[in-house]
PDB file of C-alpha atoms and ligand atoms in Angstrom:
ATOM      1  CA  MET M 990       0.000   0.000   0.000  1.00 94.00           C
ATOM      2  CA  LEU M 991       2.781   2.374   0.952  1.00 97.00           C
ATOM      3  CA  GLU M 992       6.366   1.976  -0.223  1.00 98.00           C
ATOM      4  CA  ILE M 993       9.012   4.051   1.465  1.00 98.00           C
ATOM      5  CA  GLU M 994      12.465   4.351  -0.028  1.00 98.00           C
ATOM      6  CA  SER M 995      15.488   5.876   1.739  1.00 98.00           C
ATOM      7  CA  LEU M 996      13.342   8.412   3.553  1.00 98.00           C
ATOM      8  CA  SER M 997      15.133  11.086   5.592  1.00 98.00           C
ATOM      9  CA  LYS M 998      14.102  14.201   7.475  1.00 98.00           C
ATOM     10  CA  ARG M 999      16.628  16.658   8.832  1.00 98.00           C
ATOM     11  CA  PHE M1000      15.864  19.475  11.256  1.00 97.00           C
ATOM     12  CA  GLY M1001      18.967  21.640  11.094  1.00 94.00           C
ATOM     13  CA  GLY M1002      21.797  19.360  12.178  1.00 92.00           C
ATOM     14  CA  LEU M1003      19.487  16.678  13.588  1.00 96.00           C
ATOM     15  CA  VAL M1004      18.480  13.700  11.455  1.00 97.00           C
ATOM     16  CA  ALA M1005      15.062  12.774  12.856  1.00 98.00           C
ATOM     17  CA  VAL M1006      14.398  10.095  10.219  1.00 98.00           C
ATOM     18  CA  ASP M1007      17.530   8.590   8.698  1.00 98.00           C
ATOM     19  CA  ASP M1008      17.432   6.674   5.424  1.00 98.00           C
ATOM     20  CA  VAL M1009      14.419   4.492   6.247  1.00 98.00           C
ATOM     21  CA  SER M1010      13.091   2.059   3.662  1.00 98.00           C
ATOM     22  CA  THR M1011      10.043  -0.034   4.455  1.00 98.00           C
ATOM     23  CA  ARG M1012       6.543  -0.842   3.310  1.00 97.00           C
ATOM     24  CA  ILE M1013       3.127  -0.676   4.876  1.00 97.00           C
ATOM     25  CA  GLU M1014       1.062  -3.646   3.825  1.00 95.00           C
ATOM     26  CA  ALA M1015      -2.626  -3.441   2.993  1.00 97.00           C
ATOM     27  CA  GLY M1016      -5.091  -5.202   5.260  1.00 97.00           C
ATOM     28  CA  LYS M1017      -2.570  -5.508   8.089  1.00 97.00           C
ATOM     29  CA  VAL M1018      -1.710  -3.936  11.407  1.00 98.00           C
ATOM     30  CA  ASN M1019       1.715  -2.366  10.856  1.00 98.00           C
ATOM     31  CA  ALA M1020       3.428  -1.127  14.017  1.00 98.00           C
ATOM     32  CA  ILE M1021       6.327   1.211  14.676  1.00 98.00           C
ATOM     33  CA  ILE M1022       8.111   1.075  18.015  1.00 97.00           C
ATOM     34  CA  GLY M1023      11.201   2.656  19.500  1.00 96.00           C
ATOM     35  CA  PRO M1024      12.350   4.933  22.328  1.00 95.00           C
ATOM     36  CA  ASN M1025      11.187   8.530  22.714  1.00 94.00           C
ATOM     37  CA  GLY M1026      12.832  10.766  20.141  1.00 95.00           C
ATOM     38  CA  ALA M1027      13.416   7.845  17.736  1.00 97.00           C
ATOM     39  CA  GLY M1028      11.571   9.619  14.919  1.00 97.00           C
ATOM     40  CA  LYS M1029       8.223   7.780  15.012  1.00 97.00           C
ATOM     41  CA  THR M1030       6.002  10.863  14.956  1.00 96.00           C
ATOM     42  CA  THR M1031       8.238  12.500  12.347  1.00 97.00           C
ATOM     43  CA  PHE M1032       7.870   9.385  10.205  1.00 98.00           C
ATOM     44  CA  PHE M1033       4.068   9.791  10.439  1.00 97.00           C
ATOM     45  CA  ASN M1034       4.412  13.487   9.599  1.00 97.00           C
ATOM     46  CA  LEU M1035       6.286  12.535   6.443  1.00 97.00           C
ATOM     47  CA  ILE M1036       3.868   9.913   5.182  1.00 97.00           C
ATOM     48  CA  SER M1037       0.795  11.989   6.008  1.00 96.00           C
ATOM     49  CA  GLY M1038       2.211  14.957   4.070  1.00 96.00           C
ATOM     50  CA  THR M1039       2.488  17.157   7.180  1.00 95.00           C
ATOM     51  CA  HIS M1040       6.245  17.526   6.582  1.00 96.00           C
ATOM     52  CA  LEU M1041       8.144  17.274   3.309  1.00 97.00           C
ATOM     53  CA  PRO M1042      10.999  14.770   3.419  1.00 98.00           C
ATOM     54  CA  SER M1043      14.575  16.035   3.047  1.00 98.00           C
ATOM     55  CA  SER M1044      15.234  13.105   0.730  1.00 98.00           C
ATOM     56  CA  GLY M1045      13.788   9.773  -0.289  1.00 98.00           C
ATOM     57  CA  ARG M1046      10.604   8.615  -1.903  1.00 98.00           C
ATOM     58  CA  ILE M1047       7.065   7.673  -0.853  1.00 98.00           C
ATOM     59  CA  ARG M1048       4.677   5.754  -3.075  1.00 98.00           C
ATOM     60  CA  PHE M1049       1.036   5.217  -2.159  1.00 97.00           C
ATOM     61  CA  LYS M1050      -0.834   2.571  -4.154  1.00 95.00           C
ATOM     62  CA  GLY M1051       1.858   2.817  -6.811  1.00 94.00           C
ATOM     63  CA  GLU M1052       1.689   6.596  -7.172  1.00 96.00           C
ATOM     64  CA  ASP M1053       4.586   8.867  -6.215  1.00 98.00           C
ATOM     65  CA  VAL M1054       3.241  11.057  -3.385  1.00 98.00           C
ATOM     66  CA  THR M1055       6.592  12.272  -1.999  1.00 98.00           C
ATOM     67  CA  LYS M1056       5.845  15.949  -2.496  1.00 96.00           C
ATOM     68  CA  LEU M1057       2.136  16.005  -1.680  1.00 97.00           C
ATOM     69  CA  GLY M1058       0.824  17.953   1.302  1.00 95.00           C
ATOM     70  CA  ALA M1059      -1.546  16.800   4.029  1.00 92.00           C
ATOM     71  CA  ASP M1060      -4.770  17.908   2.295  1.00 90.00           C
ATOM     72  CA  ARG M1061      -3.928  15.973  -0.828  1.00 93.00           C
ATOM     73  CA  MET M1062      -2.862  12.902   1.151  1.00 95.00           C
ATOM     74  CA  ALA M1063      -6.161  13.023   3.038  1.00 92.00           C
ATOM     75  CA  GLN M1064      -8.032  13.146  -0.269  1.00 91.00           C
ATOM     76  CA  LEU M1065      -6.070  10.140  -1.471  1.00 94.00           C
ATOM     77  CA  GLY M1066      -7.104   8.209   1.644  1.00 95.00           C
ATOM     78  CA  VAL M1067      -4.386   8.656   4.266  1.00 96.00           C
ATOM     79  CA  ALA M1068      -5.660   9.872   7.646  1.00 94.00           C
ATOM     80  CA  ARG M1069      -3.980  10.206  10.996  1.00 93.00           C
ATOM     81  CA  THR M1070      -4.535  10.773  14.677  1.00 92.00           C
ATOM     82  CA  PHE M1071      -2.237  12.771  16.931  1.00 88.00           C
ATOM     83  CA  GLN M1072      -0.520  11.818  20.178  1.00 84.00           C
ATOM     84  CA  SER M1073      -2.841  14.250  21.936  1.00 84.00           C
ATOM     85  CA  THR M1074      -6.167  15.065  20.348  1.00 81.00           C
ATOM     86  CA  ALA M1075      -7.349  18.654  20.445  1.00 86.00           C
ATOM     87  CA  LEU M1076     -11.090  18.738  21.107  1.00 92.00           C
ATOM     88  CA  PHE M1077     -13.328  21.704  21.866  1.00 93.00           C
ATOM     89  CA  ASP M1078     -13.879  20.859  25.522  1.00 94.00           C
ATOM     90  CA  ARG M1079     -16.998  22.998  25.869  1.00 94.00           C
ATOM     91  CA  ALA M1080     -18.770  21.506  22.864  1.00 95.00           C
ATOM     92  CA  SER M1081     -20.466  18.124  22.731  1.00 96.00           C
ATOM     93  CA  VAL M1082     -18.701  15.071  21.383  1.00 96.00           C
ATOM     94  CA  LEU M1083     -21.089  15.060  18.410  1.00 95.00           C
ATOM     95  CA  ASP M1084     -20.468  18.746  17.639  1.00 93.00           C
ATOM     96  CA  ASN M1085     -16.719  18.124  17.753  1.00 94.00           C
ATOM     97  CA  LEU M1086     -17.206  15.390  15.203  1.00 93.00           C
ATOM     98  CA  ILE M1087     -19.433  17.546  13.001  1.00 90.00           C
ATOM     99  CA  VAL M1088     -16.906  20.378  13.024  1.00 86.00           C
ATOM    100  CA  GLY M1089     -14.086  17.940  12.343  1.00 83.00           C
ATOM    101  CA  HIS M1090     -15.928  16.400   9.427  1.00 78.00           C
ATOM    102  CA  ARG M1091     -16.988  19.807   8.162  1.00 76.00           C
ATOM    103  CA  LEU M1092     -13.396  21.109   8.124  1.00 74.00           C
ATOM    104  CA  ARG M1093     -12.565  18.225   5.844  1.00 69.00           C
ATOM    105  CA  THR M1094     -15.485  18.717   3.413  1.00 66.00           C
ATOM    106  CA  ARG M1095     -16.164  22.466   3.545  1.00 63.00           C
ATOM    107  CA  SER M1096     -18.094  24.599   1.076  1.00 59.00           C
ATOM    108  CA  GLY M1097     -16.612  27.823  -0.224  1.00 64.00           C
ATOM    109  CA  LEU M1098     -17.135  31.100   1.624  1.00 63.00           C
ATOM    110  CA  TRP M1099     -19.857  32.139  -0.826  1.00 66.00           C
ATOM    111  CA  ASP M1100     -21.893  29.068   0.045  1.00 64.00           C
ATOM    112  CA  VAL M1101     -21.578  29.847   3.718  1.00 63.00           C
ATOM    113  CA  LEU M1102     -22.649  33.480   3.240  1.00 68.00           C
ATOM    114  CA  THR M1103     -25.635  32.611   1.097  1.00 72.00           C
ATOM    115  CA  HIS M1104     -26.682  29.496   2.989  1.00 71.00           C
ATOM    116  CA  SER M1105     -26.800  27.697  -0.295  1.00 72.00           C
ATOM    117  CA  ARG M1106     -28.591  24.453  -0.750  1.00 77.00           C
ATOM    118  CA  ARG M1107     -25.238  22.809  -1.173  1.00 74.00           C
ATOM    119  CA  LEU M1108     -24.244  23.997   2.302  1.00 73.00           C
ATOM    120  CA  GLN M1109     -27.421  22.668   3.863  1.00 78.00           C
ATOM    121  CA  GLN M1110     -26.879  19.402   2.123  1.00 81.00           C
ATOM    122  CA  GLU M1111     -23.268  19.264   3.300  1.00 77.00           C
ATOM    123  CA  GLN M1112     -24.299  19.992   6.863  1.00 79.00           C
ATOM    124  CA  ARG M1113     -26.745  17.141   6.769  1.00 85.00           C
ATOM    125  CA  ILE M1114     -24.129  14.821   5.330  1.00 84.00           C
ATOM    126  CA  CYS M1115     -21.584  15.887   7.973  1.00 85.00           C
ATOM    127  CA  ARG M1116     -24.063  15.255  10.759  1.00 89.00           C
ATOM    128  CA  ASP M1117     -24.905  11.803   9.395  1.00 91.00           C
ATOM    129  CA  LYS M1118     -21.255  10.921   8.885  1.00 91.00           C
ATOM    130  CA  ALA M1119     -20.349  12.179  12.349  1.00 93.00           C
ATOM    131  CA  ARG M1120     -23.037   9.966  13.907  1.00 95.00           C
ATOM    132  CA  GLU M1121     -21.915   7.028  11.829  1.00 95.00           C
ATOM    133  CA  ALA M1122     -18.286   7.517  12.909  1.00 96.00           C
ATOM    134  CA  LEU M1123     -19.299   7.804  16.578  1.00 97.00           C
ATOM    135  CA  ASP M1124     -21.293   4.629  16.241  1.00 97.00           C
ATOM    136  CA  PHE M1125     -18.324   2.850  14.645  1.00 98.00           C
ATOM    137  CA  VAL M1126     -15.951   3.746  17.491  1.00 98.00           C
ATOM    138  CA  GLY M1127     -18.541   2.963  20.169  1.00 98.00           C
ATOM    139  CA  LEU M1128     -19.255   6.498  21.407  1.00 98.00           C
ATOM    140  CA  SER M1129     -22.920   6.914  20.410  1.00 97.00           C
ATOM    141  CA  ALA M1130     -24.052   6.742  24.011  1.00 97.00           C
ATOM    142  CA  ILE M1131     -21.967   9.799  24.965  1.00 97.00           C
ATOM    143  CA  ALA M1132     -22.568  11.875  21.805  1.00 97.00           C
ATOM    144  CA  ALA M1133     -24.241  14.654  23.819  1.00 97.00           C
ATOM    145  CA  ARG M1134     -21.630  14.843  26.563  1.00 97.00           C
ATOM    146  CA  MET M1135     -19.211  17.792  26.720  1.00 97.00           C
ATOM    147  CA  ALA M1136     -15.863  16.747  25.254  1.00 96.00           C
ATOM    148  CA  GLY M1137     -14.104  18.163  28.339  1.00 96.00           C
ATOM    149  CA  ASP M1138     -15.898  15.611  30.510  1.00 97.00           C
ATOM    150  CA  ILE M1139     -14.967  12.412  28.689  1.00 96.00           C
ATOM    151  CA  SER M1140     -12.227   9.961  29.709  1.00 95.00           C
ATOM    152  CA  GLN M1141      -8.833   9.570  28.068  1.00 95.00           C
ATOM    153  CA  GLU M1142      -9.982   6.307  26.488  1.00 96.00           C
ATOM    154  CA  GLU M1143     -13.057   8.048  25.047  1.00 97.00           C
ATOM    155  CA  ARG M1144     -10.823  10.824  23.678  1.00 96.00           C
ATOM    156  CA  LYS M1145      -8.739   8.170  21.949  1.00 96.00           C
ATOM    157  CA  ARG M1146     -11.901   6.748  20.374  1.00 97.00           C
ATOM    158  CA  ALA M1147     -13.013  10.251  19.346  1.00 96.00           C
ATOM    159  CA  ALA M1148      -9.627  10.757  17.650  1.00 95.00           C
ATOM    160  CA  VAL M1149     -10.260   7.670  15.525  1.00 96.00           C
ATOM    161  CA  ALA M1150     -13.770   8.899  14.713  1.00 96.00           C
ATOM    162  CA  LEU M1151     -12.312  12.235  13.545  1.00 94.00           C
ATOM    163  CA  ALA M1152      -9.801  10.471  11.317  1.00 94.00           C
ATOM    164  CA  LEU M1153     -12.612   8.463   9.716  1.00 93.00           C
ATOM    165  CA  ALA M1154     -14.154  11.658   8.295  1.00 84.00           C
ATOM    166  CA  THR M1155     -12.188  11.436   5.072  1.00 85.00           C
ATOM    167  CA  GLU M1156     -13.028   7.745   4.607  1.00 90.00           C
ATOM    168  CA  PRO M1157      -9.377   6.684   4.679  1.00 95.00           C
ATOM    169  CA  SER M1158      -7.947   3.456   3.323  1.00 97.00           C
ATOM    170  CA  LEU M1159      -4.858   3.932   5.523  1.00 98.00           C
ATOM    171  CA  ILE M1160      -5.017   5.295   9.045  1.00 98.00           C
ATOM    172  CA  LEU M1161      -1.952   6.306  11.058  1.00 97.00           C
ATOM    173  CA  LEU M1162      -2.522   6.078  14.811  1.00 97.00           C
ATOM    174  CA  ASP M1163      -0.004   7.875  17.030  1.00 96.00           C
ATOM    175  CA  GLU M1164      -0.123   6.228  20.468  1.00 95.00           C
ATOM    176  CA  PRO M1165      -3.811   5.232  20.286  1.00 95.00           C
ATOM    177  CA  ALA M1166      -3.654   3.740  23.781  1.00 94.00           C
ATOM    178  CA  GLY M1167      -1.392   6.339  25.413  1.00 92.00           C
ATOM    179  CA  GLY M1168      -2.412   7.058  28.993  1.00 91.00           C
ATOM    180  CA  VAL M1169      -5.217   4.512  29.230  1.00 94.00           C
ATOM    181  CA  ASN M1170      -5.431   1.538  31.609  1.00 93.00           C
ATOM    182  CA  PRO M1171      -4.833  -2.108  30.558  1.00 91.00           C
ATOM    183  CA  GLU M1172      -8.516  -3.020  30.422  1.00 92.00           C
ATOM    184  CA  GLU M1173      -9.327  -0.042  28.202  1.00 95.00           C
ATOM    185  CA  THR M1174      -6.289  -0.859  26.085  1.00 96.00           C
ATOM    186  CA  GLU M1175      -7.964  -4.177  25.214  1.00 95.00           C
ATOM    187  CA  GLY M1176     -11.021  -2.282  24.014  1.00 96.00           C
ATOM    188  CA  LEU M1177      -8.900   0.003  21.852  1.00 97.00           C
ATOM    189  CA  ALA M1178      -7.103  -3.021  20.389  1.00 97.00           C
ATOM    190  CA  ASP M1179     -10.521  -4.401  19.436  1.00 97.00           C
ATOM    191  CA  LEU M1180     -11.361  -1.104  17.740  1.00 98.00           C
ATOM    192  CA  ILE M1181      -8.129  -1.326  15.725  1.00 98.00           C
ATOM    193  CA  ARG M1182      -8.992  -4.889  14.665  1.00 97.00           C
ATOM    194  CA  LYS M1183     -12.433  -3.635  13.637  1.00 98.00           C
ATOM    195  CA  LEU M1184     -10.845  -0.980  11.398  1.00 98.00           C
ATOM    196  CA  VAL M1185      -8.803  -3.617   9.586  1.00 97.00           C
ATOM    197  CA  LYS M1186     -11.855  -5.855   9.258  1.00 97.00           C
ATOM    198  CA  HIS M1187     -13.657  -2.968   7.560  1.00 97.00           C
ATOM    199  CA  GLY M1188     -10.888  -2.546   5.012  1.00 97.00           C
ATOM    200  CA  VAL M1189      -8.865   0.210   6.672  1.00 97.00           C
ATOM    201  CA  THR M1190      -5.149  -0.560   6.806  1.00 98.00           C
ATOM    202  CA  VAL M1191      -3.588   0.474  10.115  1.00 98.00           C
ATOM    203  CA  CYS M1192      -0.135   1.758  10.966  1.00 98.00           C
ATOM    204  CA  LEU M1193       0.387   2.567  14.614  1.00 97.00           C
ATOM    205  CA  VAL M1194       2.979   3.857  17.018  1.00 97.00           C
ATOM    206  CA  GLU M1195       2.656   2.533  20.582  1.00 95.00           C
ATOM    207  CA  HIS M1196       4.713   1.952  23.713  1.00 93.00           C
ATOM    208  CA  LYS M1197       2.306  -0.663  25.110  1.00 93.00           C
ATOM    209  CA  MET M1198       4.190  -3.837  24.249  1.00 93.00           C
ATOM    210  CA  ASN M1199       1.552  -6.380  25.334  1.00 92.00           C
ATOM    211  CA  MET M1200      -0.875  -4.716  22.964  1.00 95.00           C
ATOM    212  CA  ILE M1201       1.596  -4.430  20.080  1.00 96.00           C
ATOM    213  CA  MET M1202       2.838  -8.000  20.333  1.00 95.00           C
ATOM    214  CA  LYS M1203      -0.727  -9.340  20.198  1.00 95.00           C
ATOM    215  CA  LEU M1204      -2.073  -6.898  17.633  1.00 97.00           C
ATOM    216  CA  ALA M1205       0.655  -6.224  15.068  1.00 98.00           C
ATOM    217  CA  ASP M1206       1.233  -8.328  11.981  1.00 98.00           C
ATOM    218  CA  ARG M1207       4.624  -6.713  11.493  1.00 97.00           C
ATOM    219  CA  ILE M1208       6.748  -4.299  13.465  1.00 98.00           C
ATOM    220  CA  MET M1209       9.410  -1.799  12.439  1.00 98.00           C
ATOM    221  CA  VAL M1210      11.806  -0.583  15.129  1.00 97.00           C
ATOM    222  CA  LEU M1211      13.305   2.892  14.962  1.00 98.00           C
ATOM    223  CA  ASN M1212      16.242   4.106  17.037  1.00 97.00           C
ATOM    224  CA  TYR M1213      17.851   7.533  16.530  1.00 97.00           C
ATOM    225  CA  GLY M1214      15.912   7.850  13.263  1.00 98.00           C
ATOM    226  CA  ARG M1215      17.231   4.603  11.846  1.00 98.00           C
ATOM    227  CA  LYS M1216      15.436   1.342  11.198  1.00 98.00           C
ATOM    228  CA  ILE M1217      17.197  -1.228  13.377  1.00 97.00           C
ATOM    229  CA  ALA M1218      14.817  -4.159  12.887  1.00 97.00           C
ATOM    230  CA  GLU M1219      11.669  -5.221  11.123  1.00 98.00           C
ATOM    231  CA  GLY M1220       9.602  -8.383  11.232  1.00 97.00           C
ATOM    232  CA  ALA M1221       6.907 -10.411  12.966  1.00 97.00           C
ATOM    233  CA  PRO M1222       6.352  -9.805  16.711  1.00 97.00           C
ATOM    234  CA  ALA M1223       8.150 -13.029  17.729  1.00 96.00           C
ATOM    235  CA  GLU M1224      11.275 -12.049  15.768  1.00 96.00           C
ATOM    236  CA  ILE M1225      11.274  -8.535  17.176  1.00 96.00           C
ATOM    237  CA  ARG M1226      10.853  -9.730  20.748  1.00 94.00           C
ATOM    238  CA  ALA M1227      13.930 -11.981  20.396  1.00 93.00           C
ATOM    239  CA  ASN M1228      16.133  -9.455  18.569  1.00 95.00           C
ATOM    240  CA  PRO M1229      19.119  -8.490  20.792  1.00 93.00           C
ATOM    241  CA  ALA M1230      19.525  -5.051  19.171  1.00 93.00           C
ATOM    242  CA  VAL M1231      15.854  -4.262  19.871  1.00 94.00           C
ATOM    243  CA  ILE M1232      16.075  -5.482  23.455  1.00 92.00           C
ATOM    244  CA  ASP M1233      19.174  -3.384  23.932  1.00 91.00           C
ATOM    245  CA  ALA M1234      17.765  -0.197  22.393  1.00 90.00           C
ATOM    246  CA  TYR M1235      14.171  -0.420  23.501  1.00 88.00           C
ATOM    247  CA  LEU M1236      12.520  -3.484  25.003  1.00 89.00           C
ATOM    248  CA  GLY M1237      14.967  -3.659  27.892  1.00 84.00           C
ATOM    249  CA  SER M1238      14.587   0.067  28.644  1.00 80.00           C
ATOM    250  CA  GLU M1239      12.036   2.008  30.627  1.00 76.00           C
ATOM    251  CA  HIS M1240      10.493   3.395  27.414  1.00 76.00           C
ATOM    252  CA  ALA M1241       8.588   0.217  26.627  1.00 81.00           C
ATOM    253  CA  GLU M1242       5.407  -0.059  28.705  1.00 82.00           C
ATOM    254  CA  VAL M1243       3.585  -3.205  29.731  1.00 74.00           C
TER     255      VAL M1243
HETATM  256  N1  ADP R 510       9.466  20.177  14.024  1.00 55.21           N
HETATM  257  C1  ADP R 510      10.637  19.799  14.562  1.00 55.21           C
HETATM  258  N2  ADP R 510      11.699  20.640  14.582  1.00 55.21           N
HETATM  259  C2  ADP R 510      12.885  20.257  15.114  1.00 55.21           C
HETATM  260  N3  ADP R 510      13.104  19.046  15.637  1.00 55.21           N
HETATM  261  C3  ADP R 510      12.110  18.163  15.644  1.00 55.21           C
HETATM  262  C4  ADP R 510      10.813  18.491  15.104  1.00 55.21           C
HETATM  263  N4  ADP R 510      10.003  17.402  15.241  1.00 55.21           N
HETATM  264  C5  ADP R 510      10.750  16.449  15.839  1.00 55.21           C
HETATM  265  N5  ADP R 510      12.004  16.905  16.081  1.00 55.21           N
HETATM  266  C6  ADP R 510      13.109  16.127  16.694  1.00 55.21           C
HETATM  267  O1  ADP R 510      13.227  14.926  15.946  1.00 55.21           O
HETATM  268  C7  ADP R 510      13.495  13.816  16.812  1.00 55.21           C
HETATM  269  C8  ADP R 510      12.431  12.772  16.626  1.00 55.21           C
HETATM  270  O2  ADP R 510      11.234  13.242  17.237  1.00 55.21           O
HETATM  271  P1  ADP R 510       9.852  12.466  17.126  1.00 55.21           P
HETATM  272  O3  ADP R 510       9.614  12.104  15.720  1.00 55.21           O
HETATM  273  O4  ADP R 510       8.820  13.283  17.800  1.00 55.21           O
HETATM  274  O5  ADP R 510      10.168  11.144  17.971  1.00 55.21           O
HETATM  275  P2  ADP R 510       9.174  10.065  18.604  1.00 55.21           P
HETATM  276  O6  ADP R 510       7.802  10.288  18.093  1.00 55.21           O
HETATM  277  O7  ADP R 510       9.770   8.747  18.203  1.00 55.21           O
HETATM  278  O8  ADP R 510       9.267  10.243  20.097  1.00 55.21           O
HETATM  279  C9  ADP R 510      13.583  14.387  18.215  1.00 55.21           C
HETATM  280  O9  ADP R 510      14.938  14.619  18.505  1.00 55.21           O
HETATM  281  C10 ADP R 510      12.816  15.683  18.123  1.00 55.21           C
HETATM  282  O10 ADP R 510      13.275  16.614  19.053  1.00 55.21           O
HETATM  283 MG1   MG R 511       5.983  10.668  19.084  1.00 55.21          MG
END
């Protein structure tokens, strides 16, 4: 689905992503692990079009997308969540979703000023899609609650619902279970499996190793921007370089 060739990103003198080649396979759970500062989020920023790579190539479904920005990547079907999701705390969960969906499918200013039929139609579509997304992630029951009052696990689900607005075929999840307890982590793992079952390829960054080892089909390990290992969970778990750089450290969570 996604082919990455010698991808690098430099910030001044720092090489945040250093000559990484890999692929993200369709219909699978692809995971990226590694210590803090390893370049995981930067890697997501590159493939989602948020940052332009310093060098290297990215192909999505065979097409060269190296120089495309985030809007274009979203249109092509790549969506992402962020490590921390910004929600309007004093608006309902549903309204957050409607706004999120609306920002991704907006009418022109003229339509807004004239309340055109197209706008009304779009608003209806956004509302329906927002409800559908909330239903998918299991948040229908709290649609009316203020976003500031929901739990961390519910925020993580809302982040996935927001990413679904553009009907992605590839979704990049940055620490989808960060800061949630083990029981809730199980629920989020189920949600990720549900995405794949519905045809959405997943690539995720996580520190929760129990979850990753059970959930991922393949894992890439980054350390100081470089790929140090790649393979099935069992291979990664037994890899001395990975244990040394990451699994044996305090970065990896249970
Ligand atoms: N926009 C930026 N400008 C400068 N340095 C950055 C920027 N984004 C990330 N970095 C640096 O790149 C390295 C990798 O960061 P990041 O991708 O966030 O790592 P991870 O997500 O694996 O913790 C870090 O040293 C970080 O400080
Ligand atoms: Mg990060």
